[in-house]
CSV table of C-alpha atoms in Angstrom, one decimal:
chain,number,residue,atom,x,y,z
A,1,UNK,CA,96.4,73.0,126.5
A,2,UNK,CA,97.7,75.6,123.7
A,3,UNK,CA,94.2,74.7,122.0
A,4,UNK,CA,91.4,74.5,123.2
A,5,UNK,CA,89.2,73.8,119.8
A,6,UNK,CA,90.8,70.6,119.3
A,7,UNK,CA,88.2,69.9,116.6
A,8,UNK,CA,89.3,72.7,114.6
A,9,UNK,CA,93.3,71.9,114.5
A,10,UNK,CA,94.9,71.3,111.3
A,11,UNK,CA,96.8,68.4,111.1
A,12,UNK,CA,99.9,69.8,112.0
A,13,UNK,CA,98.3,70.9,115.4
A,14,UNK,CA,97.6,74.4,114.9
A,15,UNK,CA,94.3,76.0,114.2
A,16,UNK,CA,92.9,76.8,111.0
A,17,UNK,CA,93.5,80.6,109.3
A,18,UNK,CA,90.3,82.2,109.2
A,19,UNK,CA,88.2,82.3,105.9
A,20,UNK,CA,88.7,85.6,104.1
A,21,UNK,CA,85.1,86.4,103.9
A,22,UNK,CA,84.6,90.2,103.9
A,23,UNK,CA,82.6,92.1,101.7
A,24,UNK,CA,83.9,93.6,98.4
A,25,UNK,CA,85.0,97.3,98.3
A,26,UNK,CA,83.1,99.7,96.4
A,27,UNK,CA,85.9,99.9,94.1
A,28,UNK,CA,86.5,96.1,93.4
A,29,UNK,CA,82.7,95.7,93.2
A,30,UNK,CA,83.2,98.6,90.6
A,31,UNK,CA,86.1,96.9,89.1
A,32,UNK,CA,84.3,93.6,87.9
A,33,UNK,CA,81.2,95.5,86.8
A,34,UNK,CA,83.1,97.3,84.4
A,35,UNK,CA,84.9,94.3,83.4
A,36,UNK,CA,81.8,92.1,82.8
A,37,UNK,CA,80.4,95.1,80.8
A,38,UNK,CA,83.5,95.5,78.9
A,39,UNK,CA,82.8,91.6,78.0
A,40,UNK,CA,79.6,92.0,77.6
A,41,UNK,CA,79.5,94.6,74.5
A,42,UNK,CA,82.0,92.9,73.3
A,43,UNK,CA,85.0,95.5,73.7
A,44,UNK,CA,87.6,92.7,75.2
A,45,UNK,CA,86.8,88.9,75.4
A,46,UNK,CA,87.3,87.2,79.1
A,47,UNK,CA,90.2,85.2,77.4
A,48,UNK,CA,92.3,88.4,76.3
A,49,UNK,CA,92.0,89.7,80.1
A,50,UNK,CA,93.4,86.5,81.5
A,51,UNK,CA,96.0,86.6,78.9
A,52,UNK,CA,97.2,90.2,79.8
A,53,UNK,CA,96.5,88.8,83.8
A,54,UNK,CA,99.3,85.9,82.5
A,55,UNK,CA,101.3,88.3,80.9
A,56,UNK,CA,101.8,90.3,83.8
A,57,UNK,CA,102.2,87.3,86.4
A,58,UNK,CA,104.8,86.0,83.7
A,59,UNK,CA,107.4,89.4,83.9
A,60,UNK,CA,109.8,89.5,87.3
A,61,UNK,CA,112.6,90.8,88.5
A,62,UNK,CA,114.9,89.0,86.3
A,63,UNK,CA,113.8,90.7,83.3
A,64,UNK,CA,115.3,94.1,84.8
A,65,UNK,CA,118.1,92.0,86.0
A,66,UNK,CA,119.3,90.8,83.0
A,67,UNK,CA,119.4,94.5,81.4
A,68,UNK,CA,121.7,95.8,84.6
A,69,UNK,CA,123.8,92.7,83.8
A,70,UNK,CA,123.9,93.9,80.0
A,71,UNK,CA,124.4,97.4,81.2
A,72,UNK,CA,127.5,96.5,83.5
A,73,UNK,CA,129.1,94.5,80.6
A,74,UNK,CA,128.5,96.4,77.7
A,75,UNK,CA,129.4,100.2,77.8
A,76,UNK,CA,127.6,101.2,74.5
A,77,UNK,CA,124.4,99.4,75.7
A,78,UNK,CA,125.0,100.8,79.3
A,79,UNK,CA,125.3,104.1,77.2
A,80,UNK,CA,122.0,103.6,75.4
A,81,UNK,CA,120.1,102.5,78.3
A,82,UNK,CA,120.7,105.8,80.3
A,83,UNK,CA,119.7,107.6,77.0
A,84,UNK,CA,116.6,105.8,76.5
A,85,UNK,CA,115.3,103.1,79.2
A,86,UNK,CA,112.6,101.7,77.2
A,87,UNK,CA,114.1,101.7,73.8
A,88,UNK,CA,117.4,99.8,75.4
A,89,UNK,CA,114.7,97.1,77.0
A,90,UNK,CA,112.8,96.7,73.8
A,91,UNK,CA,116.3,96.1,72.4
A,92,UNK,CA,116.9,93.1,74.4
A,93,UNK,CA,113.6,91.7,73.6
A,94,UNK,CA,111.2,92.4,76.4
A,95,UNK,CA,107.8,93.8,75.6
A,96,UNK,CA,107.3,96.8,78.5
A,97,UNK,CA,104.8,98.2,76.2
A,98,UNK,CA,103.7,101.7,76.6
A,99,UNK,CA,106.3,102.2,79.2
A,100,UNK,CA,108.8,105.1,79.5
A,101,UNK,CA,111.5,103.8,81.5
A,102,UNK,CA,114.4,106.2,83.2
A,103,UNK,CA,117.2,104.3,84.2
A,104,UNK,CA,119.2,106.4,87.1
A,105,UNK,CA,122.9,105.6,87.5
A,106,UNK,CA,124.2,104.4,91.5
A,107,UNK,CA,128.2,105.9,91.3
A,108,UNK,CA,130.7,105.9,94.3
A,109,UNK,CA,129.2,109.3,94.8
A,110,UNK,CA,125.2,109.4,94.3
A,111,UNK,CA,122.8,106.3,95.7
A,112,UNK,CA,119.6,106.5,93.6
A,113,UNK,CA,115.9,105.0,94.9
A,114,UNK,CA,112.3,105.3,93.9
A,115,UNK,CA,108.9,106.0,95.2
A,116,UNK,CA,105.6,106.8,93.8
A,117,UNK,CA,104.3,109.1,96.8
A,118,UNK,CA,101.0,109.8,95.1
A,119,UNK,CA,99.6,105.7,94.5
A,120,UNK,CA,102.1,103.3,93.4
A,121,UNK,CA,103.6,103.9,90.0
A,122,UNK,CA,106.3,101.3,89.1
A,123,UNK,CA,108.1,99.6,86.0
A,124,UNK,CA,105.3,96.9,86.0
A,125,UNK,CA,106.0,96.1,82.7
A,126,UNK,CA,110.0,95.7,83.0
A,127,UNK,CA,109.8,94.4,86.7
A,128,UNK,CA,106.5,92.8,87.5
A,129,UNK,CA,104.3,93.6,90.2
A,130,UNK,CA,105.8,96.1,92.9
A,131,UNK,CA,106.2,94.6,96.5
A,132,UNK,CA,103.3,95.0,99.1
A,133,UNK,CA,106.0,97.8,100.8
A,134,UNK,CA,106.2,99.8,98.0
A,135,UNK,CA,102.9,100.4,97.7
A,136,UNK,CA,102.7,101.4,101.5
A,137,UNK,CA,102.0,104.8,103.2
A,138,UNK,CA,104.8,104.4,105.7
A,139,UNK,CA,107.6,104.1,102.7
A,140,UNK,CA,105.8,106.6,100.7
A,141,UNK,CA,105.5,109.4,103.2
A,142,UNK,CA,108.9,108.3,104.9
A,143,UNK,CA,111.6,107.6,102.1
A,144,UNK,CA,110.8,111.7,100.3
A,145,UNK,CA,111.8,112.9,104.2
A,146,UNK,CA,114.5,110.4,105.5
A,147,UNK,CA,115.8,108.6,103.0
A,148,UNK,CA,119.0,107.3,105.0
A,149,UNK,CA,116.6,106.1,107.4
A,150,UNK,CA,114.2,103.7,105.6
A,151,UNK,CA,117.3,102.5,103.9
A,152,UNK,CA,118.9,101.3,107.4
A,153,UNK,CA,116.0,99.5,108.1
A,154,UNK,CA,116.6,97.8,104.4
A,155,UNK,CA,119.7,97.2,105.7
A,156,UNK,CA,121.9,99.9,103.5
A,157,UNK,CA,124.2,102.2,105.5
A,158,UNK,CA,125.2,105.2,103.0
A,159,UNK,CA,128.3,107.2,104.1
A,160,UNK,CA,127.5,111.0,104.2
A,161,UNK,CA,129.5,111.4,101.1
A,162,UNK,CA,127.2,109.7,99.0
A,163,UNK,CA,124.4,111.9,97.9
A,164,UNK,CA,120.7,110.7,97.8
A,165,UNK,CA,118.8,111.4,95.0
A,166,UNK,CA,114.8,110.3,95.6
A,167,UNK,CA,112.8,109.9,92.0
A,168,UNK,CA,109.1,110.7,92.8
A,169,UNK,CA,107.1,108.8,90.1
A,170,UNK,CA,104.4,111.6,90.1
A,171,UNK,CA,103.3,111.6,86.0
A,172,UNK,CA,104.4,109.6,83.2
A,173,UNK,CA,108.0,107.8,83.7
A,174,UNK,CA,108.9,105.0,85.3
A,175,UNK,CA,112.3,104.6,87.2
A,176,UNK,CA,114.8,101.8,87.5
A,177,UNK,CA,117.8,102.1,89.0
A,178,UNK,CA,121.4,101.0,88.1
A,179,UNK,CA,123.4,99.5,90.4
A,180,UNK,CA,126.9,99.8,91.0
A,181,UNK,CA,128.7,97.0,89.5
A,182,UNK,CA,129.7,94.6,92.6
A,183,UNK,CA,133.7,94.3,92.6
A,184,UNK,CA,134.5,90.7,92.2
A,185,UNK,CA,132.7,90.3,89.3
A,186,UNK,CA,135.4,90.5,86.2
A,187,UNK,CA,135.1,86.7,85.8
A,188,UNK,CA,131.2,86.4,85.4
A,189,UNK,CA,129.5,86.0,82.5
A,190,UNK,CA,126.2,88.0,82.1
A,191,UNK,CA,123.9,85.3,83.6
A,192,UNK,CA,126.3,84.8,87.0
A,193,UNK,CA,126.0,88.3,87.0
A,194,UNK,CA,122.1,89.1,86.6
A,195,UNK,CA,121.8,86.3,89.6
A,196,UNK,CA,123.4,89.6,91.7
A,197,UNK,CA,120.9,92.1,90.8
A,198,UNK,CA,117.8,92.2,93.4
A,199,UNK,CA,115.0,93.8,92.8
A,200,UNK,CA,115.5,95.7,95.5
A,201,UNK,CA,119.0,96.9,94.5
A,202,UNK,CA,116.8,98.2,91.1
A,203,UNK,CA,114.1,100.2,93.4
A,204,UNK,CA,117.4,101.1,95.5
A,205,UNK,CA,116.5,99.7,98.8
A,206,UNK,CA,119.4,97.8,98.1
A,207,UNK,CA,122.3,96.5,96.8
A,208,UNK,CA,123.2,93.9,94.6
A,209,UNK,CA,124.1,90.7,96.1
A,210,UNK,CA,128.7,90.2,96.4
A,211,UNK,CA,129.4,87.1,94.8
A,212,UNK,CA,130.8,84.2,96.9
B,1,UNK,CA,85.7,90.5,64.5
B,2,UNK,CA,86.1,93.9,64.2
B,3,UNK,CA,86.3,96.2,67.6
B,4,UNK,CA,84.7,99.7,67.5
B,5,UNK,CA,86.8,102.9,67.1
B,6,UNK,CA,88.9,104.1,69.8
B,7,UNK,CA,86.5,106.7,71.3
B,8,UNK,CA,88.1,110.5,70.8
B,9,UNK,CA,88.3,111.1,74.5
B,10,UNK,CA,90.8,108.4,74.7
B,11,UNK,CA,93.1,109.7,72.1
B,12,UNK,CA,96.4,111.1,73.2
B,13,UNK,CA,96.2,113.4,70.3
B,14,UNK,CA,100.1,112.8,70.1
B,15,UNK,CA,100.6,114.3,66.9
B,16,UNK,CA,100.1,117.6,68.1
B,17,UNK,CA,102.9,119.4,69.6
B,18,UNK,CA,102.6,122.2,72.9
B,19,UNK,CA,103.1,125.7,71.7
B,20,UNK,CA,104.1,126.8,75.3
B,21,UNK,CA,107.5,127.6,75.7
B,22,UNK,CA,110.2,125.4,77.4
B,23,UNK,CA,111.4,126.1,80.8
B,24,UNK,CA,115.1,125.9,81.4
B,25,UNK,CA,116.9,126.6,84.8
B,26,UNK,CA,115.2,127.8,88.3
B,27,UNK,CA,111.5,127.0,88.8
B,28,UNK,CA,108.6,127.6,91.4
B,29,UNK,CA,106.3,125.2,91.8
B,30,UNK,CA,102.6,126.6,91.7
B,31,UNK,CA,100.8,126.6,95.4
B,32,UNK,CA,97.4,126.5,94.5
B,33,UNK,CA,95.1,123.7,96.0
B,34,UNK,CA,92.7,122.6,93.5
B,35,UNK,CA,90.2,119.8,93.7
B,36,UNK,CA,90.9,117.1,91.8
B,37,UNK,CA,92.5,114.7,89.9
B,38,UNK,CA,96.4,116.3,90.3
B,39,UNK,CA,99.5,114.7,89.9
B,40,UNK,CA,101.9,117.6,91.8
B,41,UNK,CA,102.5,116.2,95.5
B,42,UNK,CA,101.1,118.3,97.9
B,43,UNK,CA,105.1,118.5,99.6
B,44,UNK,CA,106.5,119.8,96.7
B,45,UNK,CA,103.8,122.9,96.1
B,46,UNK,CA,105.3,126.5,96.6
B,47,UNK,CA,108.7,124.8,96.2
B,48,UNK,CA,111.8,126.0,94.4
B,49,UNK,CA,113.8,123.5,92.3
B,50,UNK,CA,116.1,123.2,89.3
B,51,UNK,CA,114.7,121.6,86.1
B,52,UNK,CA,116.9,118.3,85.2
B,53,UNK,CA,115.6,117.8,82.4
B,54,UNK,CA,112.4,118.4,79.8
B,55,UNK,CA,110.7,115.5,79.1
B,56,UNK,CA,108.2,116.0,76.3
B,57,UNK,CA,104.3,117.3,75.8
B,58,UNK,CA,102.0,114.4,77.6
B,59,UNK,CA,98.4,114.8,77.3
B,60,UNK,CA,97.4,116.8,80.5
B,61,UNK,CA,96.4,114.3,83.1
B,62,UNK,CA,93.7,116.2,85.2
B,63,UNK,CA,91.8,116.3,82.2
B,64,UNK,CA,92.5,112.8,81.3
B,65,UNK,CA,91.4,111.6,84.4
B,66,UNK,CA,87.8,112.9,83.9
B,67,UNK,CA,87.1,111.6,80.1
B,68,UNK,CA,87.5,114.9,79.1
B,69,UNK,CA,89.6,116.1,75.9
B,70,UNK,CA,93.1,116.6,77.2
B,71,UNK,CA,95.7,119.0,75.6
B,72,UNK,CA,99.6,118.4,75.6
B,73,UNK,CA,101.5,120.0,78.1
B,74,UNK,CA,105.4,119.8,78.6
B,75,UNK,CA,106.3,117.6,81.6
B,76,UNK,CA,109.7,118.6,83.2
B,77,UNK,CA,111.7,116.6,86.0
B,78,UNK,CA,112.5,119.1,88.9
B,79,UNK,CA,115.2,118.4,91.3
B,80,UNK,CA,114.7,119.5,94.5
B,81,UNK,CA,117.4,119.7,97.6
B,82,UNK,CA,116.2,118.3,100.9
B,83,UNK,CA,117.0,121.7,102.7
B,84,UNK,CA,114.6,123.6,100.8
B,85,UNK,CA,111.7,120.8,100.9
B,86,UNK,CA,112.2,120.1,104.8
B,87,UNK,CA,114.2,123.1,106.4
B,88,UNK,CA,116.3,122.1,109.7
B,89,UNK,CA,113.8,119.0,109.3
B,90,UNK,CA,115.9,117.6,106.7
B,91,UNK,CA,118.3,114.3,106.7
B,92,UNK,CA,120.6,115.3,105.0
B,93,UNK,CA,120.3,118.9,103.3
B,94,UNK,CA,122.4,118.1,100.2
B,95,UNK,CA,120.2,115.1,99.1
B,96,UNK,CA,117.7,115.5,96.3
B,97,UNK,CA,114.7,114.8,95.3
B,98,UNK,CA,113.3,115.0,91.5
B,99,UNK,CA,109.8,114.8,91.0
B,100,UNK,CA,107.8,115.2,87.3
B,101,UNK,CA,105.9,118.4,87.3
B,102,UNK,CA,104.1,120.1,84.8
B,103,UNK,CA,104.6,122.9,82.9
B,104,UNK,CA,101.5,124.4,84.3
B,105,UNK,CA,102.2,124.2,87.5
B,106,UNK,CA,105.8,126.1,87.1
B,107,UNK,CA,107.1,129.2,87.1
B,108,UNK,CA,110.4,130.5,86.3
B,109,UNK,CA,112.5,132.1,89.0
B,110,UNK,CA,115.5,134.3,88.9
B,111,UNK,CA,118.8,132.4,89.0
Protein backbone atom coordinates (compact mmCIF):
# COMPACT_ATOMS: atom_id res chain seq x y z
CA UNK A 1 0.00 0.00 0.00
CA UNK A 2 1.61 3.66 -0.81
CA UNK A 3 -0.24 4.58 2.51
CA UNK A 4 -0.31 3.20 5.25
CA UNK A 5 -2.42 5.96 7.47
CA UNK A 6 -5.39 5.45 5.38
CA UNK A 7 -7.33 7.55 8.01
CA UNK A 8 -5.23 10.45 7.43
CA UNK A 9 -5.52 10.66 3.35
CA UNK A 10 -6.92 13.57 1.76
CA UNK A 11 -9.48 12.98 -0.52
CA UNK A 12 -7.52 12.83 -3.38
CA UNK A 13 -5.46 9.90 -1.76
CA UNK A 14 -2.51 11.52 -0.52
CA UNK A 15 -1.67 12.34 3.03
CA UNK A 16 -2.23 15.53 4.60
CA UNK A 17 0.84 18.39 4.70
CA UNK A 18 1.89 18.80 8.08
CA UNK A 19 0.61 21.75 10.34
CA UNK A 20 3.05 24.58 10.36
CA UNK A 21 3.32 24.63 14.10
CA UNK A 22 6.76 25.90 15.14
CA UNK A 23 7.57 28.39 17.52
CA UNK A 24 7.98 32.10 16.55
CA UNK A 25 11.51 33.55 15.99
CA UNK A 26 12.86 35.94 18.32
CA UNK A 27 12.66 38.44 15.67
CA UNK A 28 8.97 37.91 14.53
CA UNK A 29 7.99 37.61 18.31
CA UNK A 30 9.91 41.03 18.30
CA UNK A 31 8.16 42.15 15.28
CA UNK A 32 4.45 42.03 16.60
CA UNK A 33 5.40 43.46 20.03
CA UNK A 34 6.48 46.43 18.51
CA UNK A 35 3.62 46.59 16.28
CA UNK A 36 0.95 46.07 19.03
CA UNK A 37 2.93 48.83 20.96
CA UNK A 38 3.02 51.04 18.00
CA UNK A 39 -1.02 50.56 18.21
CA UNK A 40 -1.20 50.78 21.38
CA UNK A 41 0.18 54.49 22.05
CA UNK A 42 -1.51 55.27 19.37
CA UNK A 43 1.41 56.07 16.77
CA UNK A 44 -0.39 53.91 13.72
CA UNK A 45 -3.92 52.36 13.93
CA UNK A 46 -4.15 48.48 13.02
CA UNK A 47 -6.21 49.61 9.91
CA UNK A 48 -3.43 51.89 8.41
CA UNK A 49 -0.94 48.75 8.74
CA UNK A 50 -3.21 46.49 6.84
CA UNK A 51 -3.73 49.21 4.34
CA UNK A 52 0.13 49.62 3.71
CA UNK A 53 0.05 45.36 4.00
CA UNK A 54 -2.66 45.90 0.89
CA UNK A 55 -0.76 48.35 -0.68
CA UNK A 56 2.21 46.37 -1.03
CA UNK A 57 0.34 42.94 -1.98
CA UNK A 58 -1.49 45.30 -4.59
CA UNK A 59 2.03 46.47 -6.69
CA UNK A 60 3.68 43.53 -9.19
CA UNK A 61 5.63 43.07 -11.77
CA UNK A 62 3.51 44.72 -14.29
CA UNK A 63 3.95 48.00 -12.83
CA UNK A 64 7.74 47.86 -13.80
CA UNK A 65 6.62 46.29 -16.92
CA UNK A 66 4.55 48.85 -18.20
CA UNK A 67 7.50 51.60 -17.68
CA UNK A 68 10.06 49.20 -19.86
CA UNK A 69 7.24 49.08 -22.36
CA UNK A 70 7.06 53.07 -22.14
CA UNK A 71 10.74 53.21 -22.17
CA UNK A 72 11.06 50.97 -25.48
CA UNK A 73 8.44 53.19 -27.19
CA UNK A 74 9.10 56.53 -26.19
CA UNK A 75 12.82 57.80 -26.59
CA UNK A 76 12.40 60.98 -24.53
CA UNK A 77 10.69 59.05 -21.67
CA UNK A 78 13.33 56.16 -22.22
CA UNK A 79 15.76 59.30 -21.94
CA UNK A 80 14.23 60.44 -18.61
CA UNK A 81 13.90 57.25 -17.08
CA UNK A 82 17.74 56.52 -17.20
CA UNK A 83 18.19 60.06 -15.83
CA UNK A 84 15.93 59.65 -12.98
CA UNK A 85 14.18 56.16 -12.27
CA UNK A 86 11.87 57.31 -9.66
CA UNK A 87 10.90 60.65 -11.05
CA UNK A 88 10.08 58.85 -14.71
CA UNK A 89 7.78 56.16 -12.47
CA UNK A 90 6.08 58.82 -10.51
CA UNK A 91 5.53 60.30 -14.01
CA UNK A 92 3.49 57.42 -15.12
CA UNK A 93 1.47 57.41 -12.06
CA UNK A 94 2.80 54.84 -9.71
CA UNK A 95 3.35 55.78 -6.11
CA UNK A 96 7.04 54.00 -5.22
CA UNK A 97 7.26 56.42 -2.48
CA UNK A 98 10.58 57.11 -0.92
CA UNK A 99 12.19 55.05 -3.52
CA UNK A 100 15.32 55.92 -5.51
CA UNK A 101 15.17 53.85 -8.50
CA UNK A 102 18.30 53.38 -11.10
CA UNK A 103 17.28 51.99 -14.19
CA UNK A 104 20.46 50.12 -15.89
CA UNK A 105 20.34 49.86 -19.69
CA UNK A 106 20.83 45.84 -21.38
CA UNK A 107 22.66 46.87 -25.11
CA UNK A 108 23.95 44.27 -27.71
CA UNK A 109 27.10 44.79 -25.65
CA UNK A 110 26.49 44.96 -21.67
CA UNK A 111 23.83 42.46 -19.84
CA UNK A 112 22.89 44.16 -16.53
CA UNK A 113 21.45 42.13 -13.25
CA UNK A 114 20.90 42.85 -9.58
CA UNK A 115 21.56 41.54 -6.13
CA UNK A 116 21.49 42.79 -2.73
CA UNK A 117 24.44 40.69 -1.20
CA UNK A 118 24.05 42.19 2.22
CA UNK A 119 19.90 41.25 3.06
CA UNK A 120 17.60 41.72 0.28
CA UNK A 121 17.20 45.25 -0.99
CA UNK A 122 14.78 45.48 -4.04
CA UNK A 123 12.39 47.99 -5.91
CA UNK A 124 9.55 46.82 -3.56
CA UNK A 125 7.71 49.71 -4.25
CA UNK A 126 7.97 49.61 -8.31
CA UNK A 127 7.98 45.69 -8.39
CA UNK A 128 6.40 44.15 -5.49
CA UNK A 129 7.74 41.66 -3.28
CA UNK A 130 11.17 40.09 -4.47
CA UNK A 131 11.12 36.24 -5.22
CA UNK A 132 11.98 33.72 -2.48
CA UNK A 133 15.51 33.27 -4.76
CA UNK A 134 16.48 36.58 -4.52
CA UNK A 135 16.49 36.80 -1.20
CA UNK A 136 18.68 33.53 -0.94
CA UNK A 137 22.39 33.02 0.13
CA UNK A 138 23.22 30.74 -2.80
CA UNK A 139 22.26 33.76 -5.49
CA UNK A 140 23.62 36.27 -3.28
CA UNK A 141 27.03 34.82 -2.58
CA UNK A 142 27.12 33.18 -6.23
CA UNK A 143 25.77 35.79 -8.86
CA UNK A 144 28.90 38.83 -7.37
CA UNK A 145 31.47 35.69 -8.37
CA UNK A 146 29.91 33.84 -11.45
CA UNK A 147 27.51 35.69 -12.91
CA UNK A 148 27.41 33.70 -16.30
CA UNK A 149 26.85 30.76 -14.28
CA UNK A 150 23.72 31.46 -12.19
CA UNK A 151 22.37 32.99 -15.36
CA UNK A 152 22.72 29.39 -17.20
CA UNK A 153 20.87 27.90 -14.69
CA UNK A 154 18.08 30.85 -15.33
CA UNK A 155 18.40 29.72 -18.59
CA UNK A 156 20.43 32.92 -20.29
CA UNK A 157 23.50 31.98 -22.27
CA UNK A 158 25.57 35.34 -22.70
CA UNK A 159 28.17 35.34 -25.50
CA UNK A 160 31.67 36.36 -24.14
CA UNK A 161 31.28 39.63 -25.88
CA UNK A 162 28.66 40.86 -23.87
CA UNK A 163 29.98 42.37 -20.73
CA UNK A 164 28.35 41.68 -17.24
CA UNK A 165 27.84 44.47 -15.15
CA UNK A 166 26.46 43.11 -11.33
CA UNK A 167 24.65 46.16 -9.30
CA UNK A 168 25.20 45.38 -5.55
CA UNK A 169 22.21 47.12 -3.76
CA UNK A 170 24.50 47.83 -0.67
CA UNK A 171 22.93 51.56 0.56
CA UNK A 172 20.25 53.59 -0.64
CA UNK A 173 19.21 52.88 -4.47
CA UNK A 174 17.26 50.46 -5.89
CA UNK A 175 17.94 48.88 -9.36
CA UNK A 176 15.74 47.89 -12.32
CA UNK A 177 16.95 46.81 -15.32
CA UNK A 178 16.13 47.66 -18.92
CA UNK A 179 15.77 45.15 -21.28
CA UNK A 180 16.67 45.03 -24.72
CA UNK A 181 13.80 45.61 -26.87
CA UNK A 182 12.75 42.02 -28.30
CA UNK A 183 12.99 42.34 -32.32
CA UNK A 184 9.62 41.53 -33.61
CA UNK A 185 7.95 43.99 -31.81
CA UNK A 186 7.43 47.17 -34.34
CA UNK A 187 3.73 46.31 -34.54
CA UNK A 188 2.86 46.19 -30.70
CA UNK A 189 1.19 48.64 -28.95
CA UNK A 190 2.51 49.40 -25.40
CA UNK A 191 0.24 46.88 -23.55
CA UNK A 192 1.27 43.73 -26.15
CA UNK A 193 4.51 44.88 -25.32
CA UNK A 194 4.60 45.12 -21.38
CA UNK A 195 2.99 41.41 -21.57
CA UNK A 196 6.94 40.64 -22.78
CA UNK A 197 8.62 42.11 -19.96
CA UNK A 198 9.28 39.41 -16.98
CA UNK A 199 10.20 40.23 -13.86
CA UNK A 200 12.91 38.38 -14.25
CA UNK A 201 14.19 40.07 -17.43
CA UNK A 202 13.92 43.45 -14.96
CA UNK A 203 16.18 41.72 -12.05
CA UNK A 204 18.26 40.36 -15.34
CA UNK A 205 17.98 36.73 -14.77
CA UNK A 206 16.31 37.04 -17.88
CA UNK A 207 15.01 38.08 -20.84
CA UNK A 208 11.95 39.30 -22.07
CA UNK A 209 9.61 36.97 -23.51
CA UNK A 210 9.77 36.91 -28.10
CA UNK A 211 6.52 37.43 -29.23
CA UNK A 212 4.70 34.61 -31.08
CA UNK B 1 -6.30 63.06 15.68
CA UNK B 2 -3.21 64.52 15.81
CA UNK B 3 0.15 62.17 15.80
CA UNK B 4 3.12 63.18 17.96
CA UNK B 5 6.21 64.85 16.41
CA UNK B 6 8.62 62.95 14.32
CA UNK B 7 11.18 62.18 17.03
CA UNK B 8 14.80 64.12 16.05
CA UNK B 9 16.61 60.82 15.80
CA UNK B 10 14.47 59.92 12.91
CA UNK B 11 15.06 63.05 10.92
CA UNK B 12 17.17 62.79 7.84
CA UNK B 13 18.29 66.18 8.56
CA UNK B 14 18.15 66.58 4.63
CA UNK B 15 18.56 70.16 4.45
CA UNK B 16 22.00 70.00 5.39
CA UNK B 17 24.54 69.54 2.80
CA UNK B 18 28.24 67.27 3.47
CA UNK B 19 31.10 69.64 3.46
CA UNK B 20 33.47 66.73 2.54
CA UNK B 21 34.81 66.90 -0.72
CA UNK B 22 33.69 64.77 -3.77
CA UNK B 23 35.65 61.92 -5.02
CA UNK B 24 36.17 61.64 -8.67
CA UNK B 25 38.24 58.85 -10.55
CA UNK B 26 40.33 55.83 -8.85
CA UNK B 27 39.32 54.76 -5.27
CA UNK B 28 40.36 52.28 -2.44
CA UNK B 29 37.90 50.92 -0.53
CA UNK B 30 38.74 51.11 3.31
CA UNK B 31 39.81 47.48 4.90
CA UNK B 32 39.01 47.96 8.35
CA UNK B 33 36.54 45.43 10.07
CA UNK B 34 34.42 47.17 12.37
CA UNK B 35 31.53 45.90 14.49
CA UNK B 36 28.45 46.83 13.45
CA UNK B 37 25.75 47.91 11.52
CA UNK B 38 27.87 48.45 7.95
CA UNK B 39 26.68 48.58 4.66
CA UNK B 40 30.35 48.02 2.68
CA UNK B 41 30.39 44.03 1.71
CA UNK B 42 32.94 42.42 3.26
CA UNK B 43 34.24 41.24 -0.68
CA UNK B 44 34.60 44.51 -1.77
CA UNK B 45 36.99 45.91 1.38
CA UNK B 46 40.67 46.75 0.38
CA UNK B 47 39.41 46.82 -3.16
CA UNK B 48 40.29 49.17 -5.98
CA UNK B 49 37.47 50.46 -8.21
CA UNK B 50 36.47 53.45 -10.46
CA UNK B 51 33.76 55.79 -9.16
CA UNK B 52 30.60 55.74 -11.79
CA UNK B 53 29.04 58.11 -10.44
CA UNK B 54 28.27 60.47 -7.16
CA UNK B 55 25.09 59.98 -5.80
CA UNK B 56 24.36 62.49 -3.14
CA UNK B 57 24.87 63.11 0.85
CA UNK B 58 22.46 60.20 2.62
CA UNK B 59 22.28 60.31 6.30
CA UNK B 60 25.11 57.84 7.38
CA UNK B 61 23.58 54.49 7.96
CA UNK B 62 25.72 52.92 10.80
CA UNK B 63 24.57 55.64 12.78
CA UNK B 64 21.01 55.38 11.64
CA UNK B 65 20.87 51.92 12.43
CA UNK B 66 21.45 52.54 16.19
CA UNK B 67 18.85 55.57 16.79
CA UNK B 68 21.67 57.67 17.02
CA UNK B 69 21.87 61.31 15.19
CA UNK B 70 23.31 60.54 11.83
CA UNK B 71 25.32 63.10 9.66
CA UNK B 72 25.26 63.19 5.74
CA UNK B 73 27.79 61.57 3.99
CA UNK B 74 28.34 61.39 0.05
CA UNK B 75 27.35 57.90 -1.32
CA UNK B 76 29.26 57.09 -4.59
CA UNK B 77 28.64 53.95 -6.98
CA UNK B 78 32.08 52.12 -7.49
CA UNK B 79 32.61 49.87 -10.31
CA UNK B 80 34.62 47.15 -9.81
CA UNK B 81 36.29 44.60 -12.61
CA UNK B 82 35.93 40.99 -11.78
CA UNK B 83 39.81 40.47 -12.10
CA UNK B 84 40.63 42.68 -9.32
CA UNK B 85 37.65 41.38 -6.92
CA UNK B 86 38.41 37.55 -7.70
CA UNK B 87 42.03 37.23 -9.31
CA UNK B 88 42.47 33.93 -11.60
CA UNK B 89 39.12 33.03 -9.62
CA UNK B 90 37.18 35.22 -11.76
CA UNK B 91 34.52 34.33 -14.69
CA UNK B 92 35.12 36.50 -16.75
CA UNK B 93 37.83 39.30 -15.83
CA UNK B 94 36.27 42.05 -17.90
CA UNK B 95 32.86 41.92 -16.09
CA UNK B 96 31.96 44.48 -13.48
CA UNK B 97 30.55 44.93 -10.61
CA UNK B 98 29.28 48.40 -8.95
CA UNK B 99 28.49 48.48 -5.59
CA UNK B 100 27.25 51.94 -3.40
CA UNK B 101 30.01 52.80 -1.01
CA UNK B 102 30.57 55.55 1.17
CA UNK B 103 32.54 58.34 1.15
CA UNK B 104 34.03 57.28 4.42
CA UNK B 105 35.09 54.22 3.48
CA UNK B 106 37.10 55.59 0.27
CA UNK B 107 40.18 56.76 -0.54
CA UNK B 108 41.49 58.14 -3.55
CA UNK B 109 44.17 56.41 -5.49
CA UNK B 110 46.58 57.48 -8.19
CA UNK B 111 45.24 57.07 -11.74
Amino acid sequence: MPHDHADHLSPSGHPYRPDDDVPLSYWQAMEIAVRELLVEKGEVTAEEIARQIDAMDARSPADGAAVVARAWTDPAFKARLLKDASAASREMGYDIGALKLIAVENTASVHNVVVCTLCSCYPRNLLGLPPDWYKSRAYRSRVVKAPRAVLREFGVELPQDVTIRVHDSTADMRYIVLPERPAGTEALDAGAMAALVTRDSMIGTGLPRTPT
Amino acid sequence: MARPPVTERNATRSDEETSAPSLAGRVRVAAMMPPGHVRTPAYLRGKTGTIERALGAFANPEKLAYGLPAEKRRLYRVRFTMDELWGAEAETPGDTLDAEIYDHWLERVAD
